[in-house]
mmCIF file of C-alpha atoms in Angstrom:
data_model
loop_
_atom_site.group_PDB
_atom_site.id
_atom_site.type_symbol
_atom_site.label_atom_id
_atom_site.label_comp_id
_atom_site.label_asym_id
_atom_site.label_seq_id
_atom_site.Cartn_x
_atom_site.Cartn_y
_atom_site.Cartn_z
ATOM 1 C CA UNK A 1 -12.922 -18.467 -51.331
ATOM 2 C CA UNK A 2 -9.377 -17.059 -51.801
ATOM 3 C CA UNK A 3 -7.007 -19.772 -52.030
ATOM 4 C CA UNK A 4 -2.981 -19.951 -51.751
ATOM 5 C CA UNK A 5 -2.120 -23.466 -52.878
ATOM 6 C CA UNK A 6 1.190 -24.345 -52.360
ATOM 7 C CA UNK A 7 3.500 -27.723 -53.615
ATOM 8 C CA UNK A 8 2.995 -30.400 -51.053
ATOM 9 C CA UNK A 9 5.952 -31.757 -49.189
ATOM 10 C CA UNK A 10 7.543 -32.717 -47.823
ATOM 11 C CA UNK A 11 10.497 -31.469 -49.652
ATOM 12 C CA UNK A 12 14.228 -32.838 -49.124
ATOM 13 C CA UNK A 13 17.127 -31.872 -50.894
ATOM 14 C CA UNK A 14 20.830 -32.090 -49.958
ATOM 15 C CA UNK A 15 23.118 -29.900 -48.851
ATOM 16 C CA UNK A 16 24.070 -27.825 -51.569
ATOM 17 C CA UNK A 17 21.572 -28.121 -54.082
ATOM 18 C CA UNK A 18 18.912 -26.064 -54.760
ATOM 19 C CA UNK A 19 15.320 -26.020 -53.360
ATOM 20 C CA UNK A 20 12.215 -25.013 -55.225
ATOM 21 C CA UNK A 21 9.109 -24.361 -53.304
ATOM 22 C CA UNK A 22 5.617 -23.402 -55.675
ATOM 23 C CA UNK A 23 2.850 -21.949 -55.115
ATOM 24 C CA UNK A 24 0.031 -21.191 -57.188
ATOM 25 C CA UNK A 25 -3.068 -18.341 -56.127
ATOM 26 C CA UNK A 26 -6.582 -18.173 -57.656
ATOM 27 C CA UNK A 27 -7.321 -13.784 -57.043
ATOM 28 C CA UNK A 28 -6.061 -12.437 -60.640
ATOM 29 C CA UNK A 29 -6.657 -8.574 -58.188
ATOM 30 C CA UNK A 30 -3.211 -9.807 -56.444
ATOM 31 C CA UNK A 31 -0.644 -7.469 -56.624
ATOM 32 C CA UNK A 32 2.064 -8.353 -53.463
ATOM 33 C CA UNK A 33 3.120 -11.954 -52.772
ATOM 34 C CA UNK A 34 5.727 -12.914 -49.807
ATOM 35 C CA UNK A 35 7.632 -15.802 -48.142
ATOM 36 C CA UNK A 36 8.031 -16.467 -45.136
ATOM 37 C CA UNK A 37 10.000 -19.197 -43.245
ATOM 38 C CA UNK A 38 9.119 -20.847 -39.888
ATOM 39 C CA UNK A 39 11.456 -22.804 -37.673
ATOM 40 C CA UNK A 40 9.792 -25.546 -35.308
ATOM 41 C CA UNK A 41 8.429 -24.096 -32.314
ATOM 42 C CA UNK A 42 9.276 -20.701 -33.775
ATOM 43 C CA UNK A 43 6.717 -17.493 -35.581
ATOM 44 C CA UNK A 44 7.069 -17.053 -39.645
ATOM 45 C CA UNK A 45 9.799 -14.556 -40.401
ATOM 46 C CA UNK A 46 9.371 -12.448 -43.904
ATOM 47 C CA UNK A 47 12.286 -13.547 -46.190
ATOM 48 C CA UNK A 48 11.230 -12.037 -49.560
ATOM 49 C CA UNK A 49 8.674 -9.955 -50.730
ATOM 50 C CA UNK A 50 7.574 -9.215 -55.250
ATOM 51 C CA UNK A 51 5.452 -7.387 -56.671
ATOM 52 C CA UNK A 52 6.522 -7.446 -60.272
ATOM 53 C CA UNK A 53 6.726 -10.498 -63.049
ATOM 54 C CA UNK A 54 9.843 -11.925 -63.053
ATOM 55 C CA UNK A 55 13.088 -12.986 -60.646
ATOM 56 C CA UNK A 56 14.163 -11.021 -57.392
ATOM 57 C CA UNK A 57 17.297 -12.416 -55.986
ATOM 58 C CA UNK A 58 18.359 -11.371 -52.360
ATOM 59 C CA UNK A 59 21.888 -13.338 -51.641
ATOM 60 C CA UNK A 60 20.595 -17.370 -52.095
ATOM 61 C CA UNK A 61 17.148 -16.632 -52.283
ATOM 62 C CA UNK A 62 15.513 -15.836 -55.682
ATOM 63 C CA UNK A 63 11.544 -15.415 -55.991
ATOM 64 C CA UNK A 64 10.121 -15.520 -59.119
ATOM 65 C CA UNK A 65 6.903 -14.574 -59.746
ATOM 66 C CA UNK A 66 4.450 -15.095 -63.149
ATOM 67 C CA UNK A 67 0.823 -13.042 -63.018
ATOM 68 C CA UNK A 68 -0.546 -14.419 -66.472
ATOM 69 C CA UNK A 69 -0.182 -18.222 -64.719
ATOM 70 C CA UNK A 70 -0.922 -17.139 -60.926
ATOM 71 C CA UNK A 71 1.982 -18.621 -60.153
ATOM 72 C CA UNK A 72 5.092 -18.017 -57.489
ATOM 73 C CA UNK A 73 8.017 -19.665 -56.631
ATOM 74 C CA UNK A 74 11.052 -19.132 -54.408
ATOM 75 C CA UNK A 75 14.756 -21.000 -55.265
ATOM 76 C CA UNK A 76 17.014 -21.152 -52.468
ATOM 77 C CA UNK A 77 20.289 -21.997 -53.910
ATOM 78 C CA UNK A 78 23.561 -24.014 -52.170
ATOM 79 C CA UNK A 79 21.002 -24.856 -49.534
ATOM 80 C CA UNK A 80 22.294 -25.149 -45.877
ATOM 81 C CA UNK A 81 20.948 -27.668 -42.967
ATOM 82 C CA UNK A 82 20.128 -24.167 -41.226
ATOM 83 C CA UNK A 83 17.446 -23.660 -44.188
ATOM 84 C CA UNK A 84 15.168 -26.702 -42.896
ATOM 85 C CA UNK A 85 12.163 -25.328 -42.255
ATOM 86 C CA UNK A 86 8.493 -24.894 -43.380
ATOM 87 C CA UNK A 87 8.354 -21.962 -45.866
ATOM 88 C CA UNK A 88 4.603 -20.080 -46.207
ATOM 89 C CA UNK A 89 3.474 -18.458 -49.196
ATOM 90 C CA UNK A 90 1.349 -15.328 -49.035
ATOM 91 C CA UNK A 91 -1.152 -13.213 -50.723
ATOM 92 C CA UNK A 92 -2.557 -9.942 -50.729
ATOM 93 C CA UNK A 93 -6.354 -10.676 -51.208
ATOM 94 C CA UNK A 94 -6.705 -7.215 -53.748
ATOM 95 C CA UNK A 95 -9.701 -5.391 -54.216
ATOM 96 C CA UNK A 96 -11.094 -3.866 -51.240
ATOM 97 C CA UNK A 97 -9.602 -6.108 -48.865
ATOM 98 C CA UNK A 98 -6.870 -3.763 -48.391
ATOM 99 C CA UNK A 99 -3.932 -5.301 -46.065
ATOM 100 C CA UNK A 100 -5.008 -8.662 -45.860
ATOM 101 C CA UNK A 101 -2.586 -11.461 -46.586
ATOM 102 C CA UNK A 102 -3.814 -15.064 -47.062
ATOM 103 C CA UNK A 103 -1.510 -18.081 -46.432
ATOM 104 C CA UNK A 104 -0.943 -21.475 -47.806
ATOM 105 C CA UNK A 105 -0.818 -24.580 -46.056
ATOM 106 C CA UNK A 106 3.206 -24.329 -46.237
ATOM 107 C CA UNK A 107 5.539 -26.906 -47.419
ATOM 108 C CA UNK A 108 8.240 -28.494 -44.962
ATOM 109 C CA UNK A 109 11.806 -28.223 -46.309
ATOM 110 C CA UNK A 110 14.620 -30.376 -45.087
ATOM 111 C CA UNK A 111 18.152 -29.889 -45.895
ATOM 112 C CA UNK A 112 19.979 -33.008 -44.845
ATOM 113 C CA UNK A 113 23.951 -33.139 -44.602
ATOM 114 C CA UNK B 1 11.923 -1.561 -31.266
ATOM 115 C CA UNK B 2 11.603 -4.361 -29.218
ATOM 116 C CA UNK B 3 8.986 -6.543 -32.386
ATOM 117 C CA UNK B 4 5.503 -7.904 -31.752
ATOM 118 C CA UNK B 5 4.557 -8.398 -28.107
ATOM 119 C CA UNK B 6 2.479 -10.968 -26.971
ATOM 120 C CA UNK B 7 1.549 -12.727 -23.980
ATOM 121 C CA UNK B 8 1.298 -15.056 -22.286
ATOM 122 C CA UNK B 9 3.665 -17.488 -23.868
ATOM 123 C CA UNK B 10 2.273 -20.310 -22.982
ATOM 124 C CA UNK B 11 -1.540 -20.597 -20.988
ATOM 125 C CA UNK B 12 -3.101 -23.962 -20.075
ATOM 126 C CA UNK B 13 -7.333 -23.536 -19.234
ATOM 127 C CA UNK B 14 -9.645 -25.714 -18.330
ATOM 128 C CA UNK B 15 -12.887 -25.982 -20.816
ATOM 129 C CA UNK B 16 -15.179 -23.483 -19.936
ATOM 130 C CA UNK B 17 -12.911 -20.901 -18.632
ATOM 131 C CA UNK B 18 -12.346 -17.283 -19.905
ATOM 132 C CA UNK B 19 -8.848 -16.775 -21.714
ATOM 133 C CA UNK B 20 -7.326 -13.438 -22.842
ATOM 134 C CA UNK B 21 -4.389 -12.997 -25.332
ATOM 135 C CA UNK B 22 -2.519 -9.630 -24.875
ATOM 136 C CA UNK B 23 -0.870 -7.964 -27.939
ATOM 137 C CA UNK B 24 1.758 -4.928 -28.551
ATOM 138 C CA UNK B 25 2.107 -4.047 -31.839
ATOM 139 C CA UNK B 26 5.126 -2.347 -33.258
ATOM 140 C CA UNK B 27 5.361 1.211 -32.842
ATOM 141 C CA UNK B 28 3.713 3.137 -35.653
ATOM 142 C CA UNK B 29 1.796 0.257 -37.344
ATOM 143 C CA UNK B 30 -1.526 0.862 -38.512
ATOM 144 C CA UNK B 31 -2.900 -2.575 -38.989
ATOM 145 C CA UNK B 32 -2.969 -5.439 -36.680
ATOM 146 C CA UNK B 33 -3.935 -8.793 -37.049
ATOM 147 C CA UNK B 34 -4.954 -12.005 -34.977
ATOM 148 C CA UNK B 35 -4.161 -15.512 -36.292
ATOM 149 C CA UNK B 36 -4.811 -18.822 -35.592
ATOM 150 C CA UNK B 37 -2.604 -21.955 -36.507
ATOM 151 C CA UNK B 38 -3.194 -25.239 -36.250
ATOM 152 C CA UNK B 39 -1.316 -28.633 -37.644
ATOM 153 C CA UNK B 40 -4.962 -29.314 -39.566
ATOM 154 C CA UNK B 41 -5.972 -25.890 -41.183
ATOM 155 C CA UNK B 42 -2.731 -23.930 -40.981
ATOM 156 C CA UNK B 43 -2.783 -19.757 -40.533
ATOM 157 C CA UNK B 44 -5.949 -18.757 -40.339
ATOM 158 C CA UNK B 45 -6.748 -15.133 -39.721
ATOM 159 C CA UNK B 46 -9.255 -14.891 -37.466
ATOM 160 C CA UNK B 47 -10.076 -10.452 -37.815
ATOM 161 C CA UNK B 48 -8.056 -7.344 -38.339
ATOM 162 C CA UNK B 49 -7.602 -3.900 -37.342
ATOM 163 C CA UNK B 50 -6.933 -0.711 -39.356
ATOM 164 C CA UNK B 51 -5.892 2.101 -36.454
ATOM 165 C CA UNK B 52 -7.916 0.830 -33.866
ATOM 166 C CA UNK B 53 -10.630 -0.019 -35.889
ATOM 167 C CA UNK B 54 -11.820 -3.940 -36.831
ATOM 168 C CA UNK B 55 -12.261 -4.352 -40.682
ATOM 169 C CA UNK B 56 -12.580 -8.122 -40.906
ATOM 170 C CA UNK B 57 -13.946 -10.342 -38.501
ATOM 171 C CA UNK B 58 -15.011 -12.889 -40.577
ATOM 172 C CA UNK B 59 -12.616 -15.274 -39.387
ATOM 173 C CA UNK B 60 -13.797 -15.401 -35.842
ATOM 174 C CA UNK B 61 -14.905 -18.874 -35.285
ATOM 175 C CA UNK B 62 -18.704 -18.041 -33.265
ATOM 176 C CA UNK B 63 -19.606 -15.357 -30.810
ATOM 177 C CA UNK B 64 -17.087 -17.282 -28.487
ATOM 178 C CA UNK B 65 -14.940 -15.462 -29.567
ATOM 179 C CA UNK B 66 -14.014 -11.393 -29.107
ATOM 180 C CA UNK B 67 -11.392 -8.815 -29.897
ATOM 181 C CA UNK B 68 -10.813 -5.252 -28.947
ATOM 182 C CA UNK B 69 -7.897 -2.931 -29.945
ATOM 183 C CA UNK B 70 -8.748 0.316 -27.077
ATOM 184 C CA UNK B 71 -5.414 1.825 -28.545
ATOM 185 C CA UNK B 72 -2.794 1.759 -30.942
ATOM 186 C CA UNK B 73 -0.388 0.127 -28.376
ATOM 187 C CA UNK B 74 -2.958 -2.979 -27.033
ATOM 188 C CA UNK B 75 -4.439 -5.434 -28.297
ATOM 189 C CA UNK B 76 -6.698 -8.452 -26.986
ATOM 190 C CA UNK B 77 -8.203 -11.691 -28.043
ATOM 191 C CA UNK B 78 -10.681 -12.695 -25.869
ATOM 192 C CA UNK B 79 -12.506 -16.832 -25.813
ATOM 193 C CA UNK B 80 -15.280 -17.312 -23.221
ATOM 194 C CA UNK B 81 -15.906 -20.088 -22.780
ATOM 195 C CA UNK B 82 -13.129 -22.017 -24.142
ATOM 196 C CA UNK B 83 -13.204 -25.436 -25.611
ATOM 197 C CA UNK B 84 -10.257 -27.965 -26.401
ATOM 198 C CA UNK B 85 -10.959 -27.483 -30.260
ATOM 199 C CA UNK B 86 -9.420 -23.733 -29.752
ATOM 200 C CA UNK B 87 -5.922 -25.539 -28.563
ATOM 201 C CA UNK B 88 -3.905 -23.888 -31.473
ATOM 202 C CA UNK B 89 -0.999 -21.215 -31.542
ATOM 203 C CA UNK B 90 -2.655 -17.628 -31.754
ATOM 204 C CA UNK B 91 -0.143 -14.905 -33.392
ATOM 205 C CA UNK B 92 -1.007 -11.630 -33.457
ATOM 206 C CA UNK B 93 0.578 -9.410 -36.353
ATOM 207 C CA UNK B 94 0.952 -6.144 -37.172
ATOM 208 C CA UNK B 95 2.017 -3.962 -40.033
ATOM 209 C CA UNK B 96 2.149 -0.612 -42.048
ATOM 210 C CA UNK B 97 0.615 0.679 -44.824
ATOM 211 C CA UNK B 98 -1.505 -2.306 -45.335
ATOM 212 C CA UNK B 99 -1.203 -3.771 -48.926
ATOM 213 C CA UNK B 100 2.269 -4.192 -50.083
ATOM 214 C CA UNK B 101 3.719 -4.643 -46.609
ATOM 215 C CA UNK B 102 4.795 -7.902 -45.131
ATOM 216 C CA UNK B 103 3.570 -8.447 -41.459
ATOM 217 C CA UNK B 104 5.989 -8.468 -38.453
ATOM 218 C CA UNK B 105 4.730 -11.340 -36.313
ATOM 219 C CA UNK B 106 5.059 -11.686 -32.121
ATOM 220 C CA UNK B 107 6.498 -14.764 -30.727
ATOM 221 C CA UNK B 108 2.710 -16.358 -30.461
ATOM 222 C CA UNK B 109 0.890 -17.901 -27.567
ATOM 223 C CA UNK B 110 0.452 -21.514 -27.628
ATOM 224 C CA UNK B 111 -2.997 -22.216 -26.014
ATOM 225 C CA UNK B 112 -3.840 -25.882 -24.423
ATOM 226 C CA UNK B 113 -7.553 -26.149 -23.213
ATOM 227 C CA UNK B 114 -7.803 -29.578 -21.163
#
């Protein structure tokens, strides 16, 4: 079995500091890895998307991704009370499971004031 | 475009009765996918589509369980008969291109089965 095993929360930080939500994947075939948040109540929304080792930045998001160690991450800097919510990590599956994503378990992220 | 379409929003069965899930995926998307969520096991994806056609179904719980795609517009999730372990959220998803693209997904349809 594929698994997408991400850092268990949950996870609170204050407003303005940064958050760092892990998550570690056991196919080495891998090649595209996203995040995606989900409010309460609410679907999961794609936030950031890699494909290559190393740090993508979009505005306070940075993911950061490391193939040798199966390992992903995404930093959300000067975190805002809007930002609580649970964040997914996903997986392409590789090989001939072409399009298929798997999921972790999430971790919850709280930003309090 | 108007996203992922599903429906209903909301549907509330009694155990033993048929329920259908309706899906629209976006406009030009080649793959669609049906998932299950649940507090205890998460996303789960329960089978996908590649135009039209199922690739996966491994993820379908027992025979219970059906899905058809007639068109590249429709989608449906069938359970018959239903049973209160199948309470979850379904979201149905849909992309392009396959690997490398992140999934657009609908709104979801919470389903309670008393």
């Amino acid at each position: 079995q594929k698994e997408v095993e991400q850092n268990s929360g949950p996870l609170s930080v204050p407003e303005g500091a940064i958050a760092s939500l892990n998550c570690t994947y056991s196919d080495r075939g891998s090649q595209s890895f996203f995040w995606y948040r989900q409010y309460s109540g609410k679907s999961p929304e794609l936030i950031m998307s890699i494909y290559s080792n190393g740090d993508k930045e979009d505005g306070r998001f940075t993911a950061q991704l490391n193939k040798a160690s199966q390992y992903v991450s995404l930093l959300i800097r000067d975190s805002q009370p809007s930002d609580s919510a649970t964040y997914l990590c996903a997986v392409d599956q590789g090989g001939t499971s072409y399009g298929k994503l798997t999921f972790g378990q999430g971790t919850i992220l709280t930003v309090h004031p | 475009d108007a996203g992922v379409i599903q429906s209903p929003r909301h549907e509330v069965t009694e155990m033993g009765q048929e329920v259908t899930l309706r899906c629209k995926p976006i406009s030009g998307h080649d793959y669609l996918f049906w998932y299950r969520q649940t507090m205890m096991r998460g996303l789960e994806l329960l089978i996908y589509f590649n135009n039209n056609v199922p690739i996966d179904d491994s993820g379908m719980p027992e025979d219970r369980f059906s899905a058809k795609m007639p068109n590249a517009s429709f989608s449906t999730l069938k359970i018959q008969p239903s049973e209160p372990r199948d309470s979850a959220v379904y979201f149905c998803a849909s992309s392009f291109g396959g690997q490398g693209y992140g999934y657009t997904f609908g709104s979801g349809t919470r389903l309670t089965v008393v």
